[in-house]
Amino acid sequence: MTDVSRPAGARPPPRRTLLRLLIAVAALLFIGLTLRIPTISLAPLVPVMKSDTGHGETFLSLLTSIPLALTLVAAPIAPALAKRFGRNRTVGVSLLAVVMGMAVRSVPGEAPLLIGTGLLGFAIAVCTVLVPSIITAESAEIRARLTGTYSMSLSLGPALALGATIPIRELTGLGWRGTLLTWAACSVLALVLWALYSRRAPADSAPVSTPITGAARPPRVVTDPSVWLLALYLGVTSLTFYTTSAWLPTVFVRDGMTEQAAGGFTSLISIVAIPFGLIAPIVLRRGLARLITPAAPLLAVIGLIILLSAGSSAAVLITVLLGISQGLCLGASYDQIVNFGRTPAHTASVSAVTSAVGVALAAIGPLAFGFGLEAVGSPVVPVIGLALIAATQAAIGLRTSRL
């Protein structure tokens, strides 16, 4: 794949502009799905995987924790890969690696399962870091639409993976390996769309606006306090999502709800988040960032307070509030990263830090909640702790919305 840009000042015909926008939106949509579906589609299949392989939950949990851990490895490497080989080419090769990893993972045996998981996990991590820089390289007129599409896809992916994996298995009659492999079609489509988009995408060296010189040059991201605030905002968004996904069903079941209903209500969070992730960046660009960015986490706080007071009897209201909060926080997180980046390369470096922090917090959240639940014997203390963390995110949003 080659990175080709138009000559400065050249304006393509309106039809070509519309076609390019549609391809860009479609490419980012399926890339976002590819970043979520390969790992989350494992969850509904864990019972049959356990009986088929003979492995317990500890081994099977590695299949979801390995990709998260690899983000910490890939985050500092991804910007260097993009600089060395080109951003567009690096993303294309990473998408190909995801497809290959899913194919290897479907081969019988423990080694292919772990190797395939590692390959797709590393490739997903590289793409996760580089997607915000792709959006930054685009013209300011379409960045909000692309950011909204991407953040929406990060909620749509889990909803599809959790809701459609079992029906696919039952419809096709495939085992768990074949069922997982069917999702590779989504990644193949992402690769095809990316190949079409990259032909028209801005070159890696294309400036975002005016060249950055002298005092305007961006500081080192690892020493920039603003970057760490952005990282914490995104990190708490990830922590809240993974913690509620892991433990909200348990809290509902302890309050008398059936397991099937508890899982259904929890999946509603991702479904509700889809439209709000799409519209958030567009609304934020209309002067509402200073209101929505700190207010979005407070919706989660309200939902958790209702969970403590009303329990599973208010499951619909709780999950709707958590879903709206999740969608808005995702849209705000990536919109802030895209807008904060001075150049695509700077955005990639910022995204490397925010992705690493996000994964670290996402891993700590469910572990801490589970520890609190086991230590106290009640969900009250861990739910209060999660609500306090979300309230802290709102305070952070007061600052990041002004960057």
Short mmCIF file of N, CA, C and O in Angstrom, two decimals, residues 271-343:
data_model
loop_
_atom_site.label_atom_id
_atom_site.label_comp_id
_atom_site.label_asym_id
_atom_site.label_seq_id
_atom_site.Cartn_x
_atom_site.Cartn_y
_atom_site.Cartn_z
N ILE A 271 -25.23 -1.38 23.58
CA ILE A 271 -26.22 -1.02 22.56
C ILE A 271 -26.63 0.44 22.70
O ILE A 271 -26.69 1.19 21.72
N VAL A 272 -26.89 0.85 23.93
CA VAL A 272 -27.28 2.25 24.17
C VAL A 272 -26.14 3.20 23.82
O VAL A 272 -26.37 4.31 23.33
N ALA A 273 -24.90 2.77 24.05
CA ALA A 273 -23.74 3.64 23.81
C ALA A 273 -23.53 3.94 22.34
O ALA A 273 -22.91 4.97 22.01
N ILE A 274 -24.01 3.09 21.44
CA ILE A 274 -23.71 3.22 20.01
C ILE A 274 -24.06 4.59 19.45
O ILE A 274 -23.20 5.29 18.91
N PRO A 275 -25.32 5.06 19.54
CA PRO A 275 -25.63 6.37 18.94
C PRO A 275 -24.95 7.53 19.64
O PRO A 275 -24.60 8.54 18.99
N PHE A 276 -24.73 7.42 20.93
CA PHE A 276 -24.11 8.52 21.67
C PHE A 276 -22.62 8.63 21.36
O PHE A 276 -22.06 9.73 21.35
N GLY A 277 -21.98 7.50 21.10
CA GLY A 277 -20.59 7.56 20.64
C GLY A 277 -20.48 8.21 19.28
O GLY A 277 -19.49 8.90 18.98
N LEU A 278 -21.49 8.01 18.43
CA LEU A 278 -21.49 8.60 17.09
C LEU A 278 -21.68 10.10 17.13
O LEU A 278 -20.97 10.85 16.45
N ILE A 279 -22.63 10.58 17.93
CA ILE A 279 -22.97 12.01 17.89
C ILE A 279 -22.08 12.86 18.80
O ILE A 279 -21.99 14.07 18.60
N ALA A 280 -21.43 12.23 19.78
CA ALA A 280 -20.67 13.01 20.76
C ALA A 280 -19.64 13.95 20.12
O ALA A 280 -19.64 15.15 20.42
N PRO A 281 -18.74 13.47 19.24
CA PRO A 281 -17.74 14.39 18.67
C PRO A 281 -18.37 15.52 17.86
O PRO A 281 -17.85 16.64 17.85
N ILE A 282 -19.48 15.25 17.18
CA ILE A 282 -20.14 16.29 16.39
C ILE A 282 -20.72 17.35 17.30
O ILE A 282 -20.59 18.56 17.06
N VAL A 283 -21.36 16.92 18.39
CA VAL A 283 -21.95 17.87 19.34
C VAL A 283 -20.85 18.65 20.05
O VAL A 283 -20.98 19.85 20.30
N LEU A 284 -19.75 17.98 20.38
CA LEU A 284 -18.65 18.64 21.09
C LEU A 284 -18.08 19.78 20.26
O LEU A 284 -17.65 20.81 20.80
N ARG A 285 -18.05 19.61 18.93
CA ARG A 285 -17.50 20.65 18.05
C ARG A 285 -18.40 21.88 17.99
O ARG A 285 -18.02 22.89 17.41
N ARG A 286 -19.60 21.80 18.53
CA ARG A 286 -20.54 22.92 18.48
C ARG A 286 -20.56 23.72 19.78
O ARG A 286 -21.56 24.32 20.14
N GLY A 287 -19.44 23.66 20.49
CA GLY A 287 -19.28 24.49 21.66
C GLY A 287 -19.79 23.91 22.96
O GLY A 287 -19.89 24.61 23.96
N LEU A 288 -20.10 22.60 22.98
CA LEU A 288 -20.65 21.99 24.18
C LEU A 288 -19.64 21.11 24.91
O LEU A 288 -20.00 20.37 25.82
N ALA A 289 -18.39 21.16 24.49
CA ALA A 289 -17.37 20.29 25.09
C ALA A 289 -17.23 20.54 26.59
O ALA A 289 -17.09 19.59 27.37
N ARG A 290 -17.28 21.80 27.00
CA ARG A 290 -17.07 22.10 28.42
C ARG A 290 -18.24 21.67 29.28
O ARG A 290 -18.11 21.61 30.51
N LEU A 291 -19.37 21.37 28.66
CA LEU A 291 -20.52 20.84 29.40
C LEU A 291 -20.56 19.32 29.36
O LEU A 291 -20.66 18.66 30.40
N ILE A 292 -20.44 18.75 28.17
CA ILE A 292 -20.64 17.31 28.00
C ILE A 292 -19.49 16.50 28.57
O ILE A 292 -19.68 15.46 29.22
N THR A 293 -18.24 16.95 28.36
CA THR A 293 -17.08 16.16 28.79
C THR A 293 -17.09 15.88 30.30
O THR A 293 -16.89 14.73 30.71
N PRO A 294 -17.34 16.88 31.17
CA PRO A 294 -17.41 16.55 32.60
C PRO A 294 -18.75 15.95 33.02
O PRO A 294 -18.82 15.21 34.02
N ALA A 295 -19.82 16.23 32.26
CA ALA A 295 -21.14 15.74 32.66
C ALA A 295 -21.32 14.26 32.34
O ALA A 295 -22.05 13.55 33.05
N ALA A 296 -20.68 13.78 31.26
CA ALA A 296 -20.88 12.39 30.83
C ALA A 296 -20.57 11.37 31.93
O ALA A 296 -21.35 10.43 32.15
N PRO A 297 -19.44 11.48 32.65
CA PRO A 297 -19.18 10.50 33.72
C PRO A 297 -20.18 10.58 34.85
O PRO A 297 -20.41 9.58 35.55
N LEU A 298 -20.79 11.76 35.06
CA LEU A 298 -21.75 11.90 36.16
C LEU A 298 -23.00 11.06 35.92
O LEU A 298 -23.67 10.65 36.87
N LEU A 299 -23.32 10.79 34.65
CA LEU A 299 -24.44 9.90 34.36
C LEU A 299 -24.16 8.50 34.89
O LEU A 299 -25.07 7.82 35.39
N ALA A 300 -22.90 8.07 34.78
CA ALA A 300 -22.52 6.77 35.34
C ALA A 300 -22.62 6.79 36.86
O ALA A 300 -23.05 5.81 37.48
N VAL A 301 -22.22 7.90 37.46
CA VAL A 301 -22.32 8.03 38.92
C VAL A 301 -23.76 7.89 39.36
O VAL A 301 -24.08 7.17 40.33
N ILE A 302 -24.67 8.57 38.65
CA ILE A 302 -26.10 8.48 38.99
C ILE A 302 -26.59 7.05 38.84
O ILE A 302 -27.33 6.53 39.69
N GLY A 303 -26.18 6.38 37.75
CA GLY A 303 -26.58 5.00 37.54
C GLY A 303 -26.12 4.09 38.65
O GLY A 303 -26.86 3.21 39.12
N LEU A 304 -24.89 4.29 39.12
CA LEU A 304 -24.35 3.45 40.20
C LEU A 304 -25.04 3.75 41.53
O LEU A 304 -25.25 2.84 42.34
N ILE A 305 -25.42 5.00 41.76
CA ILE A 305 -26.17 5.35 42.98
C ILE A 305 -27.53 4.65 42.97
O ILE A 305 -27.99 4.13 43.99
N ILE A 306 -28.18 4.66 41.80
CA ILE A 306 -29.47 3.96 41.68
C ILE A 306 -29.29 2.47 41.90
O ILE A 306 -30.14 1.81 42.51
N LEU A 307 -28.17 1.91 41.42
CA LEU A 307 -27.89 0.49 41.62
C LEU A 307 -27.82 0.18 43.12
O LEU A 307 -28.33 -0.86 43.57
N LEU A 308 -27.20 1.06 43.90
CA LEU A 308 -27.09 0.85 45.33
C LEU A 308 -28.44 0.97 46.03
O LEU A 308 -28.72 0.24 46.99
N SER A 309 -29.26 1.89 45.57
CA SER A 309 -30.51 2.17 46.26
C SER A 309 -31.67 1.28 45.81
O SER A 309 -32.51 0.87 46.62
N ALA A 310 -31.74 0.99 44.51
CA ALA A 310 -32.89 0.25 43.98
C ALA A 310 -32.55 -1.15 43.52
O ALA A 310 -33.45 -1.98 43.33
N GLY A 311 -31.28 -1.43 43.30
CA GLY A 311 -30.87 -2.77 42.88
C GLY A 311 -31.37 -3.14 41.50
O GLY A 311 -31.61 -2.28 40.65
N SER A 312 -31.59 -4.43 41.28
CA SER A 312 -31.94 -4.92 39.96
C SER A 312 -33.33 -4.50 39.51
O SER A 312 -33.66 -4.62 38.32
N SER A 313 -34.17 -4.01 40.42
CA SER A 313 -35.50 -3.57 40.03
C SER A 313 -35.45 -2.36 39.10
O SER A 313 -36.41 -2.08 38.37
N ALA A 314 -34.34 -1.64 39.11
CA ALA A 314 -34.16 -0.48 38.23
C ALA A 314 -33.12 -0.77 37.16
O ALA A 314 -32.42 0.15 36.70
N ALA A 315 -33.02 -2.03 36.73
CA ALA A 315 -31.97 -2.44 35.80
C ALA A 315 -32.01 -1.66 34.49
O ALA A 315 -30.97 -1.30 33.94
N VAL A 316 -33.20 -1.40 33.98
CA VAL A 316 -33.31 -0.67 32.71
C VAL A 316 -32.71 0.72 32.84
O VAL A 316 -31.90 1.16 32.02
N LEU A 317 -33.12 1.44 33.87
CA LEU A 317 -32.62 2.81 34.07
C LEU A 317 -31.11 2.81 34.30
O LEU A 317 -30.38 3.66 33.77
N ILE A 318 -30.63 1.86 35.08
CA ILE A 318 -29.20 1.78 35.39
C ILE A 318 -28.37 1.56 34.13
O ILE A 318 -27.40 2.27 33.87
N THR A 319 -28.76 0.58 33.33
CA THR A 319 -27.98 0.26 32.14
C THR A 319 -28.09 1.35 31.07
O THR A 319 -27.13 1.59 30.34
N VAL A 320 -29.24 2.01 30.98
CA VAL A 320 -29.38 3.11 30.03
C VAL A 320 -28.45 4.27 30.41
O VAL A 320 -27.76 4.84 29.56
N LEU A 321 -28.42 4.61 31.69
CA LEU A 321 -27.53 5.68 32.15
C LEU A 321 -26.07 5.32 31.92
O LEU A 321 -25.27 6.14 31.46
N LEU A 322 -25.71 4.07 32.23
CA LEU A 322 -24.32 3.64 32.00
C LEU A 322 -24.00 3.63 30.51
O LEU A 322 -22.88 3.97 30.12
N GLY A 323 -24.95 3.25 29.67
CA GLY A 323 -24.72 3.23 28.23
C GLY A 323 -24.55 4.62 27.65
O GLY A 323 -23.65 4.86 26.84
N ILE A 324 -25.41 5.56 28.05
CA ILE A 324 -25.27 6.94 27.57
C ILE A 324 -23.92 7.50 27.99
O ILE A 324 -23.21 8.14 27.21
N SER A 325 -23.58 7.26 29.25
CA SER A 325 -22.29 7.73 29.76
C SER A 325 -21.13 7.13 28.99
O SER A 325 -20.18 7.84 28.60
N GLN A 326 -21.21 5.83 28.73
CA GLN A 326 -20.13 5.16 28.01
C GLN A 326 -19.95 5.73 26.61
O GLN A 326 -18.83 6.01 26.17
N GLY A 327 -21.06 5.90 25.88
CA GLY A 327 -20.97 6.44 24.52
C GLY A 327 -20.41 7.85 24.49
O GLY A 327 -19.53 8.16 23.68
N LEU A 328 -20.91 8.70 25.37
CA LEU A 328 -20.43 10.09 25.40
C LEU A 328 -18.97 10.17 25.83
O LEU A 328 -18.19 10.95 25.27
N CYS A 329 -18.58 9.36 26.81
CA CYS A 329 -17.18 9.38 27.28
C CYS A 329 -16.23 8.88 26.20
O CYS A 329 -15.13 9.42 26.04
N LEU A 330 -16.62 7.83 25.47
CA LEU A 330 -15.78 7.34 24.38
C LEU A 330 -15.62 8.41 23.31
O LEU A 330 -14.50 8.69 22.86
N GLY A 331 -16.73 9.01 22.89
CA GLY A 331 -16.66 10.06 21.86
C GLY A 331 -15.82 11.23 22.32
O GLY A 331 -15.00 11.76 21.56
N ALA A 332 -16.01 11.64 23.58
CA ALA A 332 -15.24 12.77 24.11
C ALA A 332 -13.76 12.42 24.22
O ALA A 332 -12.89 13.25 23.91
N SER A 333 -13.46 11.20 24.64
CA SER A 333 -12.06 10.79 24.82
C SER A 333 -11.29 10.89 23.52
O SER A 333 -10.21 11.52 23.45
N TYR A 334 -11.82 10.28 22.46
CA TYR A 334 -11.09 10.27 21.20
C TYR A 334 -11.14 11.62 20.49
O TYR A 334 -10.18 11.99 19.80
N ASP A 335 -12.20 12.36 20.69
CA ASP A 335 -12.25 13.71 20.11
C ASP A 335 -11.18 14.59 20.74
O ASP A 335 -10.54 15.39 20.04
N GLN A 336 -10.99 14.45 22.04
CA GLN A 336 -9.95 15.24 22.71
C GLN A 336 -8.56 14.87 22.23
O GLN A 336 -7.72 15.75 22.01
N ILE A 337 -8.31 13.58 22.04
CA ILE A 337 -7.00 13.14 21.58
C ILE A 337 -6.72 13.65 20.17
O ILE A 337 -5.63 14.15 19.87
N VAL A 338 -7.71 13.52 19.28
CA VAL A 338 -7.56 13.97 17.90
C VAL A 338 -7.31 15.46 17.84
O VAL A 338 -6.44 15.95 17.10
N ASN A 339 -8.06 16.24 18.62
CA ASN A 339 -7.92 17.69 18.58
C ASN A 339 -6.65 18.18 19.27
O ASN A 339 -6.10 19.22 18.90
N PHE A 340 -6.19 17.41 20.26
CA PHE A 340 -4.99 17.82 20.97
C PHE A 340 -3.73 17.63 20.13
O PHE A 340 -2.76 18.38 20.26
N GLY A 341 -3.73 16.63 19.27
CA GLY A 341 -2.55 16.35 18.45
C GLY A 341 -2.22 17.49 17.50
O GLY A 341 -3.10 17.97 16.78
N ARG A 342 -0.96 17.90 17.48
CA ARG A 342 -0.54 18.99 16.58
C ARG A 342 -0.30 18.48 15.17
O ARG A 342 -0.52 19.19 14.20
N THR A 343 0.17 17.24 15.06
CA THR A 343 0.42 16.59 13.78
C THR A 343 0.00 15.13 13.93
O THR A 343 -0.17 14.65 15.05
#
